[in-house]
Amino acid sequence: DIHIGTYLVGHVCRLYGQMERAYEYFLLDLRNEYRLTEIFEPSRIMVFFKASLVITTYQRIGLIQLGSFYRDEKKYDSAIKQYKIALEIQDNHVKISELNYHLGYCYDEQQEYNLAIEHYKRALAIFETTRDDLMLIPLYTSIGKCYKKKQDCTTAIEYFKKALELISNDNDDIQICELYDNISSCYYITEQYHRALEYSTKSLFIKENNVHLNIYDLKVIAHFNHFVGLCYSKMEQYDLAIHYFNKMLKMWEQYPSFLDVGFKVHENIATMYMKKKQYHLAIEHYKKELVVSKDQYDNTDLHVKIGECYQRTYNYELAVLHYKTALEVLENTDDDDDNDDDIIQYLMMTTAHLYFKVNQYDSAVEWYTKVLNMTDESSIEHSKAVNGIAKVWYEKRNYEQSWSFCSKSMNNDFEKFEIYGKIFHYYGEQIFAYNCFVKSIQILSSSPIMPHYRKKYIKRIQKALNQLK
């Protein structure tokens, strides 16, 4: 039969990766039997198929193979068309379930997760009745992955565990580890770090005891040590976190090709030491991360963290040096990012505060003034900067200037006037209390804080006003 021959040649070409030739033979198989001229048009094909008294097995398989050709070429829309045509003319339950699996895969790749789940479940309904574990395992796994991508980790875990039940007694370490990995990452996402650790350590044990380790396996083990370290860090078991981060670090040193700056392992170790208040070790690893990350990604945050470590060890001059380095990078960035503005204000304010600490008052005023120039008068940061300058003048014994800036600071702080109002109320000074509460509400009314907070604070102060006689 010429149709069988063209189909088989196409199938062999596909197996050998000769996709263009495979496509030509699958197309020829379809055209020979039905004299089709436009294989891409589903409605045209269906007219011929429905008009035909007999649809051969190889014709059905040819459509599936053509769909698989498109799928392998990542032409998912075309693959879906062929699979759907084949689905409409199928009467074999197994083939119907396989087609739904293929459709689910294509929709999955297109990130159409609801449609993917729909077709995977149609396939699942058939295979669950036949108890075909070889198909149930990948179906449960694929459905679980779709739910995971939809951020429905609870449902994802259910399907991963169903797959795990079917292979737990087999010696398929690859599938078992894949399921352990997916389950542990779902638990990590949902902040169930103890459960994440339970499954990740199971996976790591299997991987490390594989007697046929290759370079790829070692890289996976290195990355998984990093994941276990993250779990321990979230559980605040910092010593164990450092232990696993260091295991990954040693593997990187042994196999430099494993190096992936995205993992920021030195930074993670430094953060653990910072949590343990071992700032000298934290600084050491933050600086190593600076070397590793050079020209790879924005390392402004590393300079900020190094500055914080020096600040906590009272080494203010080095802290200022790193804060200024971070500021220089941020101020030369073209991005209009509000978060950057907040960081810049924080760094300027902290730099001014540290200059004040070391009695470099002129430098302190210079940096407080920079904060004033970039903040709104009604903002908290502006008020803090004014307060800072007032403190500088006080230390320099220029009390008139100090009072002047202190008064300006008060004018922007609604909470101070609220507190003064309560104090005056306590001592029976009703008029003074009333004036302070009114002033507090006036400041709040023009404040840039979030509307729901403003409403909450005004309601609180209004309640205090109503208590006045």
Short mmCIF file of C-alpha atoms in Angstrom, two decimals:
data_model
loop_
_atom_site.label_atom_id
_atom_site.label_comp_id
_atom_site.label_asym_id
_atom_site.label_seq_id
_atom_site.Cartn_x
_atom_site.Cartn_y
_atom_site.Cartn_z
CA ASP A 1 0.00 0.00 0.00
CA ILE A 2 1.56 3.27 -1.15
CA HIS A 3 -0.05 5.09 1.79
CA ILE A 4 1.62 2.80 4.30
CA GLY A 5 4.95 3.30 2.55
CA THR A 6 4.86 7.10 2.51
CA TYR A 7 3.76 7.20 6.15
CA LEU A 8 6.55 4.84 7.28
CA VAL A 9 9.22 6.77 5.38
CA GLY A 10 7.98 9.98 7.01
CA HIS A 11 8.06 8.33 10.43
CA VAL A 12 11.66 7.13 9.91
CA CYS A 13 12.72 10.61 8.75
CA ARG A 14 11.20 12.10 11.88
CA LEU A 15 13.01 9.62 14.11
CA TYR A 16 16.29 10.61 12.47
CA GLY A 17 15.54 14.31 12.97
CA GLN A 18 15.05 15.02 9.25
CA MET A 19 11.98 17.14 9.90
CA GLU A 20 11.61 18.73 6.47
CA ARG A 21 11.67 15.36 4.69
CA ALA A 22 9.32 13.89 7.32
CA TYR A 23 6.88 16.71 6.67
CA GLU A 24 7.02 16.10 2.89
CA TYR A 25 6.21 12.39 3.28
CA PHE A 26 3.40 12.91 5.82
CA LEU A 27 1.93 15.51 3.49
CA LEU A 28 2.30 13.16 0.51
CA ASP A 29 0.57 10.37 2.46
CA LEU A 30 -2.44 12.58 3.10
CA ARG A 31 -2.59 13.98 -0.44
CA ASN A 32 -2.22 10.59 -2.13
CA GLU A 33 -5.24 9.18 -0.35
CA TYR A 34 -7.55 12.18 -0.48
CA ARG A 35 -5.97 14.34 -3.21
CA LEU A 36 -5.81 17.26 -0.81
CA THR A 37 -4.13 20.43 -2.02
CA GLU A 38 -4.25 22.45 1.21
CA ILE A 39 -3.17 20.41 4.23
CA PHE A 40 -3.16 23.50 6.43
CA GLU A 41 -6.92 24.07 6.15
CA PRO A 42 -8.77 21.92 8.75
CA SER A 43 -12.23 22.52 7.25
CA ARG A 44 -11.01 21.32 3.83
CA ILE A 45 -9.54 18.16 5.33
CA MET A 46 -12.70 17.42 7.31
CA VAL A 47 -14.84 17.63 4.16
CA PHE A 48 -12.78 14.86 2.60
CA PHE A 49 -12.58 12.79 5.77
CA LYS A 50 -16.33 12.91 6.42
CA ALA A 51 -17.08 12.10 2.79
CA SER A 52 -14.86 9.03 2.95
CA LEU A 53 -16.44 5.68 3.81
CA VAL A 54 -13.23 4.27 5.26
CA ILE A 55 -10.52 6.15 7.16
CA THR A 56 -7.40 4.08 7.41
CA THR A 57 -5.41 3.59 10.56
CA TYR A 58 -2.36 5.03 8.83
CA GLN A 59 -4.33 8.11 7.80
CA ARG A 60 -5.14 8.79 11.46
CA ILE A 61 -1.55 8.14 12.49
CA GLY A 62 -0.33 10.37 9.66
CA LEU A 63 -2.25 13.32 11.09
CA ILE A 64 -0.83 12.64 14.54
CA GLN A 65 2.68 12.44 13.12
CA LEU A 66 2.17 15.68 11.21
CA GLY A 67 0.98 17.33 14.41
CA SER A 68 4.02 15.97 16.21
CA PHE A 69 6.24 17.35 13.45
CA TYR A 70 4.82 20.83 14.08
CA ARG A 71 5.13 20.33 17.83
CA ASP A 72 8.81 19.37 17.52
CA GLU A 73 9.33 22.52 15.43
CA LYS A 74 7.56 24.54 18.18
CA LYS A 75 4.81 25.54 15.73
CA TYR A 76 2.17 24.88 18.33
CA ASP A 77 -0.81 26.49 16.57
CA SER A 78 -0.28 24.27 13.53
CA ALA A 79 0.25 21.23 15.75
CA ILE A 80 -2.99 21.93 17.62
CA LYS A 81 -4.90 22.13 14.31
CA GLN A 82 -3.65 18.71 13.17
CA TYR A 83 -4.25 17.09 16.56
CA LYS A 84 -7.82 18.44 16.67
CA ILE A 85 -8.56 17.09 13.19
CA ALA A 86 -7.21 13.69 14.22
CA LEU A 87 -9.24 13.87 17.43
CA GLU A 88 -12.52 14.35 15.55
CA ILE A 89 -12.02 11.22 13.43
CA GLN A 90 -10.67 8.97 16.19
CA ASP A 91 -12.71 6.13 17.67
CA ASN A 92 -9.90 4.54 19.67
CA HIS A 93 -9.96 5.56 23.35
CA VAL A 94 -6.21 5.18 23.77
CA LYS A 95 -5.50 7.37 20.74
CA ILE A 96 -8.05 9.94 21.94
CA SER A 97 -6.31 10.14 25.30
CA GLU A 98 -2.89 10.42 23.62
CA LEU A 99 -4.15 13.24 21.40
CA ASN A 100 -5.50 15.09 24.43
CA TYR A 101 -2.11 14.66 26.07
CA HIS A 102 -0.41 16.15 22.99
CA LEU A 103 -2.90 19.03 22.95
CA GLY A 104 -2.29 19.63 26.64
CA TYR A 105 1.45 19.75 26.00
CA CYS A 106 1.06 22.31 23.19
CA TYR A 107 -1.19 24.56 25.28
CA ASP A 108 1.23 24.16 28.18
CA GLU A 109 4.09 25.40 25.98
CA GLN A 110 1.93 28.36 24.92
CA GLN A 111 1.33 29.15 28.61
CA GLU A 112 -2.40 28.50 28.17
CA TYR A 113 -2.45 26.57 31.41
CA ASN A 114 -6.23 26.29 31.84
CA LEU A 115 -6.59 24.72 28.38
CA ALA A 116 -3.58 22.51 29.04
CA ILE A 117 -5.11 21.23 32.28
CA GLU A 118 -8.45 20.65 30.52
CA HIS A 119 -6.89 18.38 27.88
CA TYR A 120 -4.53 16.67 30.31
CA LYS A 121 -7.54 15.79 32.48
CA ARG A 122 -9.46 14.43 29.49
CA ALA A 123 -6.54 12.11 28.82
CA LEU A 124 -6.33 11.31 32.52
CA ALA A 125 -9.99 10.24 32.68
CA ILE A 126 -9.33 7.50 30.11
CA PHE A 127 -5.97 6.32 31.43
CA GLU A 128 -7.29 6.13 35.01
CA THR A 129 -9.85 3.57 33.86
CA THR A 130 -7.18 1.49 32.11
CA ARG A 131 -4.68 1.97 34.99
CA ASP A 132 -1.87 2.66 32.53
CA ASP A 133 0.80 3.83 34.99
CA LEU A 134 3.24 4.64 32.19
CA MET A 135 0.86 7.38 31.04
CA LEU A 136 -0.60 8.29 34.43
CA ILE A 137 2.78 9.32 35.86
CA PRO A 138 3.59 11.94 33.17
CA LEU A 139 -0.03 13.15 33.19
CA TYR A 140 -0.12 13.68 36.95
CA THR A 141 3.28 15.38 36.70
CA SER A 142 2.25 17.64 33.80
CA ILE A 143 -0.99 18.68 35.52
CA GLY A 144 0.96 19.39 38.70
CA LYS A 145 3.41 21.58 36.79
CA CYS A 146 0.55 23.55 35.22
CA TYR A 147 -1.01 24.22 38.62
CA LYS A 148 2.41 25.22 39.93
CA LYS A 149 2.79 27.72 37.09
CA LYS A 150 -0.67 29.06 37.99
CA GLN A 151 0.63 29.56 41.56
CA ASP A 152 -1.86 26.97 42.85
CA CYS A 153 0.81 25.05 44.73
CA THR A 154 -1.62 23.15 46.98
CA THR A 155 -3.30 21.45 44.00
CA ALA A 156 0.07 21.00 42.31
CA ILE A 157 1.39 19.08 45.32
CA GLU A 158 -1.66 16.77 45.21
CA TYR A 159 -0.89 15.73 41.63
CA PHE A 160 2.85 15.41 42.21
CA LYS A 161 2.17 13.10 45.14
CA LYS A 162 -0.23 11.00 43.04
CA ALA A 163 2.56 10.49 40.52
CA LEU A 164 4.99 9.71 43.33
CA GLU A 165 2.72 6.97 44.69
CA LEU A 166 2.89 5.15 41.36
CA ILE A 167 6.69 5.12 41.10
CA SER A 168 7.79 5.07 44.73
CA ASN A 169 8.33 1.32 44.62
CA ASP A 170 10.19 1.40 41.31
CA ASN A 171 13.85 2.15 40.87
CA ASP A 172 13.34 5.25 38.70
CA ASP A 173 15.53 7.75 40.52
CA ILE A 174 15.23 10.42 37.82
CA GLN A 175 11.43 10.59 38.01
CA ILE A 176 11.43 10.35 41.80
CA CYS A 177 13.93 13.21 42.11
CA GLU A 178 11.96 15.35 39.65
CA LEU A 179 8.82 14.91 41.76
CA TYR A 180 10.68 15.54 45.02
CA ASP A 181 12.11 18.72 43.47
CA ASN A 182 8.70 19.97 42.32
CA ILE A 183 7.08 19.20 45.67
CA SER A 184 9.87 20.89 47.63
CA SER A 185 9.74 24.02 45.46
CA CYS A 186 5.94 24.22 45.94
CA TYR A 187 6.35 23.98 49.70
CA TYR A 188 9.06 26.66 49.51
CA ILE A 189 6.78 28.99 47.53
CA THR A 190 4.03 28.52 50.14
CA GLU A 191 6.57 29.18 52.92
CA GLN A 192 6.30 25.65 54.35
CA TYR A 193 10.05 25.45 54.69
CA HIS A 194 10.15 22.35 56.92
CA ARG A 195 8.24 20.35 54.30
CA ALA A 196 10.36 21.84 51.49
CA LEU A 197 13.45 20.71 53.38
CA GLU A 198 12.03 17.21 53.88
CA TYR A 199 11.63 16.59 50.14
CA SER A 200 14.72 18.49 48.98
CA THR A 201 17.00 16.48 51.29
CA LYS A 202 15.43 13.24 50.00
CA SER A 203 16.21 14.33 46.46
CA LEU A 204 19.72 15.44 47.40
CA PHE A 205 20.43 12.08 49.09
CA ILE A 206 19.48 10.17 45.92
CA LYS A 207 21.53 12.50 43.71
CA GLU A 208 24.65 12.33 45.89
CA ASN A 209 24.51 8.52 46.09
CA ASN A 210 24.27 8.01 42.35
CA VAL A 211 27.27 5.87 41.39
CA HIS A 212 27.19 7.11 37.79
CA LEU A 213 27.53 10.84 38.37
CA ASN A 214 28.42 12.99 35.38
CA ILE A 215 29.33 16.68 35.25
CA TYR A 216 25.68 17.69 34.77
CA ASP A 217 24.64 15.67 37.85
CA LEU A 218 27.32 17.41 39.91
CA LYS A 219 26.05 20.81 38.80
CA VAL A 220 22.51 19.85 39.81
CA ILE A 221 23.82 18.71 43.22
CA ALA A 222 25.62 22.04 43.65
CA HIS A 223 22.44 23.97 42.90
CA PHE A 224 20.42 21.76 45.22
CA ASN A 225 22.82 22.39 48.10
CA HIS A 226 22.06 26.06 47.49
CA PHE A 227 18.30 25.38 47.69
CA VAL A 228 18.67 23.43 50.96
CA GLY A 229 20.71 26.35 52.30
CA LEU A 230 17.88 28.73 51.40
CA CYS A 231 15.40 26.54 53.28
CA TYR A 232 17.55 26.59 56.42
CA SER A 233 18.01 30.36 56.09
CA LYS A 234 14.22 30.85 56.00
CA MET A 235 13.97 28.66 59.11
CA GLU A 236 16.60 30.90 60.78
CA GLN A 237 19.00 27.98 61.18
CA TYR A 238 21.90 30.07 59.97
CA ASP A 239 24.76 27.67 60.74
CA LEU A 240 23.15 24.90 58.67
CA ALA A 241 22.40 27.38 55.90
CA ILE A 242 26.07 28.41 55.84
CA HIS A 243 27.10 24.73 55.77
CA TYR A 244 25.08 24.01 52.61
CA PHE A 245 26.02 27.29 50.92
CA ASN A 246 29.68 26.40 51.54
CA LYS A 247 29.13 22.93 50.03
CA MET A 248 27.94 24.62 46.86
CA LEU A 249 30.87 27.04 47.03
CA LYS A 250 33.40 24.19 47.22
CA MET A 251 31.86 22.54 44.17
CA TRP A 252 32.12 25.84 42.30
CA GLU A 253 35.79 26.09 43.23
CA GLN A 254 36.34 22.54 41.97
CA TYR A 255 34.30 23.05 38.79
CA PRO A 256 34.48 26.73 37.71
CA SER A 257 32.06 26.03 34.86
CA PHE A 258 29.32 25.71 37.52
CA LEU A 259 29.67 29.42 38.28
CA ASP A 260 26.35 31.19 37.95
CA VAL A 261 26.24 34.66 39.48
CA GLY A 262 22.46 34.46 39.65
CA PHE A 263 22.77 32.29 42.76
CA LYS A 264 24.78 34.96 44.66
CA VAL A 265 26.15 32.31 47.02
CA HIS A 266 28.74 34.61 48.62
CA GLU A 267 26.01 37.15 49.28
CA ASN A 268 23.82 34.48 50.86
CA ILE A 269 26.66 33.40 53.17
CA ALA A 270 27.34 37.04 54.05
CA THR A 271 23.68 37.59 54.90
CA MET A 272 23.75 34.60 57.26
CA TYR A 273 26.82 36.01 59.04
CA MET A 274 25.10 39.37 59.24
CA LYS A 275 22.11 37.69 60.92
CA LYS A 276 24.56 36.12 63.37
CA LYS A 277 26.11 39.58 63.94
CA GLN A 278 29.48 38.31 62.73
CA TYR A 279 29.99 41.42 60.65
CA HIS A 280 33.66 40.90 59.76
CA LEU A 281 32.81 37.59 58.06
CA ALA A 282 29.78 39.16 56.41
CA ILE A 283 31.98 41.92 54.96
CA GLU A 284 34.47 39.32 53.70
CA HIS A 285 31.81 37.47 51.69
CA TYR A 286 30.03 40.60 50.47
CA LYS A 287 33.36 41.77 49.05
CA LYS A 288 33.89 38.38 47.39
CA GLU A 289 30.46 38.72 45.81
CA LEU A 290 31.52 42.14 44.51
CA VAL A 291 34.43 40.46 42.70
CA VAL A 292 32.26 37.64 41.31
CA SER A 293 29.47 39.97 40.19
CA LYS A 294 31.72 42.54 38.53
CA ASP A 295 30.08 43.73 35.28
CA GLN A 296 27.43 41.00 35.65
CA TYR A 297 24.62 42.83 37.47
CA ASP A 298 23.92 45.95 39.47
CA ASN A 299 25.84 45.51 42.74
CA THR A 300 24.64 48.72 44.40
CA ASP A 301 22.88 46.69 47.06
CA LEU A 302 26.16 44.99 48.00
CA HIS A 303 27.81 48.34 48.73
CA VAL A 304 24.81 49.29 50.88
CA LYS A 305 25.08 46.04 52.86
CA ILE A 306 28.84 46.42 53.32
CA GLY A 307 28.19 49.96 54.53
CA GLU A 308 25.63 48.67 57.03
CA CYS A 309 28.13 46.11 58.36
CA TYR A 310 30.81 48.79 58.84
CA GLN A 311 28.23 51.03 60.47
CA ARG A 312 27.30 48.33 62.97
CA THR A 313 30.96 47.86 63.85
CA TYR A 314 31.30 51.65 64.37
CA ASN A 315 33.65 52.00 61.40
CA TYR A 316 31.76 55.02 60.13
CA GLU A 317 34.32 56.29 57.61
CA LEU A 318 34.34 53.02 55.66
CA ALA A 319 30.54 52.86 55.93
CA VAL A 320 30.30 56.32 54.35
CA LEU A 321 32.72 55.26 51.60
CA HIS A 322 30.46 52.39 50.51
CA TYR A 323 27.26 54.42 50.87
CA LYS A 324 28.77 57.08 48.59
CA THR A 325 29.78 54.41 46.06
CA ALA A 326 26.20 53.14 45.97
CA LEU A 327 24.89 56.71 45.65
CA GLU A 328 27.19 57.43 42.74
CA VAL A 329 25.81 54.44 40.83
CA LEU A 330 22.17 55.25 41.65
CA GLU A 331 22.44 58.93 40.75
CA ASN A 332 23.93 58.06 37.34
CA THR A 333 21.16 55.59 36.53
CA ASP A 334 18.67 56.65 33.86
CA ASP A 335 15.78 54.60 35.27
CA ASP A 336 12.87 56.59 36.69
CA ASP A 337 12.38 54.24 39.61
CA ASP A 338 10.65 55.55 42.75
CA ASN A 339 12.36 52.82 44.77
CA ASP A 340 15.74 54.24 43.72
CA ASP A 341 14.66 57.66 45.03
CA ASP A 342 13.76 56.11 48.38
CA ILE A 343 17.16 54.37 48.57
CA ILE A 344 18.97 57.59 47.61
CA GLN A 345 17.16 59.50 50.36
CA TYR A 346 17.97 56.76 52.87
CA LEU A 347 21.67 56.72 51.91
CA MET A 348 21.96 60.51 52.00
CA MET A 349 20.25 60.65 55.39
CA THR A 350 22.44 57.87 56.79
CA THR A 351 25.60 59.50 55.41
CA ALA A 352 24.64 62.79 57.07
CA HIS A 353 23.92 60.96 60.33
CA LEU A 354 27.34 59.25 60.28
CA TYR A 355 29.14 62.54 59.62
CA PHE A 356 27.30 63.90 62.66
CA LYS A 357 28.48 60.89 64.67
CA VAL A 358 32.14 61.66 63.92
CA ASN A 359 31.65 65.39 64.60
CA GLN A 360 32.09 66.40 60.95
CA TYR A 361 29.26 68.90 61.27
CA ASP A 362 29.78 70.81 58.02
CA SER A 363 29.64 67.58 56.02
CA ALA A 364 26.56 66.51 57.99
CA VAL A 365 24.76 69.77 57.11
CA GLU A 366 25.80 69.36 53.46
CA TRP A 367 24.17 65.91 53.24
CA TYR A 368 21.09 66.87 55.26
CA THR A 369 20.65 69.78 52.84
CA LYS A 370 20.79 67.37 49.88
CA VAL A 371 17.88 65.49 51.44
CA LEU A 372 15.96 68.76 51.87
CA ASN A 373 16.50 69.63 48.21
CA MET A 374 15.03 66.36 46.91
CA THR A 375 12.09 65.90 49.32
CA ASP A 376 8.72 67.56 49.75
CA GLU A 377 8.36 69.78 52.80
CA SER A 378 5.47 67.69 54.10
CA SER A 379 7.41 64.40 53.90
CA ILE A 380 8.82 62.56 56.92
CA GLU A 381 12.33 62.45 55.37
CA HIS A 382 12.27 66.24 54.98
CA SER A 383 11.27 66.60 58.62
CA LYS A 384 14.08 64.24 59.71
CA ALA A 385 16.64 66.24 57.72
CA VAL A 386 15.47 69.49 59.33
CA ASN A 387 15.75 67.79 62.73
CA GLY A 388 19.28 66.68 61.85
CA ILE A 389 20.38 70.22 60.98
CA ALA A 390 18.79 71.47 64.21
CA LYS A 391 20.91 68.94 66.14
CA VAL A 392 24.06 70.09 64.33
CA TRP A 393 23.44 73.73 65.27
CA TYR A 394 22.71 72.66 68.84
CA GLU A 395 26.07 70.83 69.04
CA LYS A 396 27.77 73.93 67.62
CA ARG A 397 25.97 75.93 70.35
CA ASN A 398 24.16 78.11 67.87
CA TYR A 399 20.88 77.81 69.75
CA GLU A 400 19.02 80.41 67.72
CA GLN A 401 19.62 78.50 64.48
CA SER A 402 18.87 75.24 66.26
CA TRP A 403 15.50 76.57 67.48
CA SER A 404 14.70 77.87 64.01
CA PHE A 405 15.17 74.45 62.38
CA CYS A 406 13.51 72.65 65.27
CA SER A 407 10.39 74.80 64.82
CA LYS A 408 10.33 74.00 61.09
CA SER A 409 10.50 70.32 61.90
CA MET A 410 7.58 70.56 64.28
CA ASN A 411 5.45 72.22 61.63
CA ASN A 412 5.62 69.07 59.48
CA ASP A 413 5.00 66.49 62.21
CA PHE A 414 1.30 65.89 62.89
CA GLU A 415 2.05 63.30 65.59
CA LYS A 416 4.00 65.81 67.70
CA PHE A 417 1.05 68.21 67.71
CA GLU A 418 -1.29 65.32 68.52
CA ILE A 419 0.89 64.35 71.50
CA TYR A 420 1.12 67.98 72.67
CA GLY A 421 -2.67 68.19 72.44
CA LYS A 422 -3.07 65.13 74.66
CA ILE A 423 -0.59 66.54 77.20
CA PHE A 424 -2.39 69.89 77.33
CA HIS A 425 -5.69 68.03 77.69
CA TYR A 426 -4.29 66.06 80.62
CA TYR A 427 -3.29 69.27 82.39
CA GLY A 428 -6.65 70.93 81.70
CA GLU A 429 -5.36 73.41 79.09
CA GLN A 430 -8.33 72.93 76.76
CA ILE A 431 -7.60 75.83 74.37
CA PHE A 432 -3.98 74.80 73.84
CA ALA A 433 -5.09 71.19 73.37
CA TYR A 434 -7.73 72.24 70.83
CA ASN A 435 -5.21 74.30 68.83
CA CYS A 436 -2.71 71.42 68.76
CA PHE A 437 -5.31 68.91 67.55
CA VAL A 438 -6.51 71.30 64.83
CA LYS A 439 -2.92 71.91 63.72
CA SER A 440 -2.34 68.15 63.56
CA ILE A 441 -5.39 67.69 61.30
CA GLN A 442 -4.24 70.58 59.07
CA ILE A 443 -0.83 68.96 58.57
CA LEU A 444 -2.46 65.59 57.82
CA SER A 445 -4.84 67.11 55.26
CA SER A 446 -1.94 68.21 53.06
CA SER A 447 0.30 65.23 53.82
CA PRO A 448 1.30 62.89 50.93
CA ILE A 449 0.59 59.74 52.98
CA MET A 450 -1.82 57.09 51.70
CA PRO A 451 -5.51 58.24 51.83
CA HIS A 452 -6.69 55.33 54.01
CA TYR A 453 -3.97 56.12 56.58
CA ARG A 454 -4.84 59.82 56.49
CA LYS A 455 -8.50 58.99 57.11
CA LYS A 456 -7.56 56.68 59.99
CA TYR A 457 -5.33 59.29 61.70
CA ILE A 458 -7.82 62.13 61.28
CA LYS A 459 -10.55 59.95 62.79
CA ARG A 460 -8.29 59.25 65.78
CA ILE A 461 -7.50 62.94 66.34
CA GLN A 462 -11.15 63.93 65.83
CA LYS A 463 -12.07 61.50 68.61
CA ALA A 464 -9.58 63.27 70.91
CA LEU A 465 -11.09 66.64 69.93
CA ASN A 466 -14.57 65.43 70.86
CA GLN A 467 -13.33 64.59 74.37
CA LEU A 468 -12.49 68.24 75.06
CA LYS A 469 -14.96 70.13 77.25
#
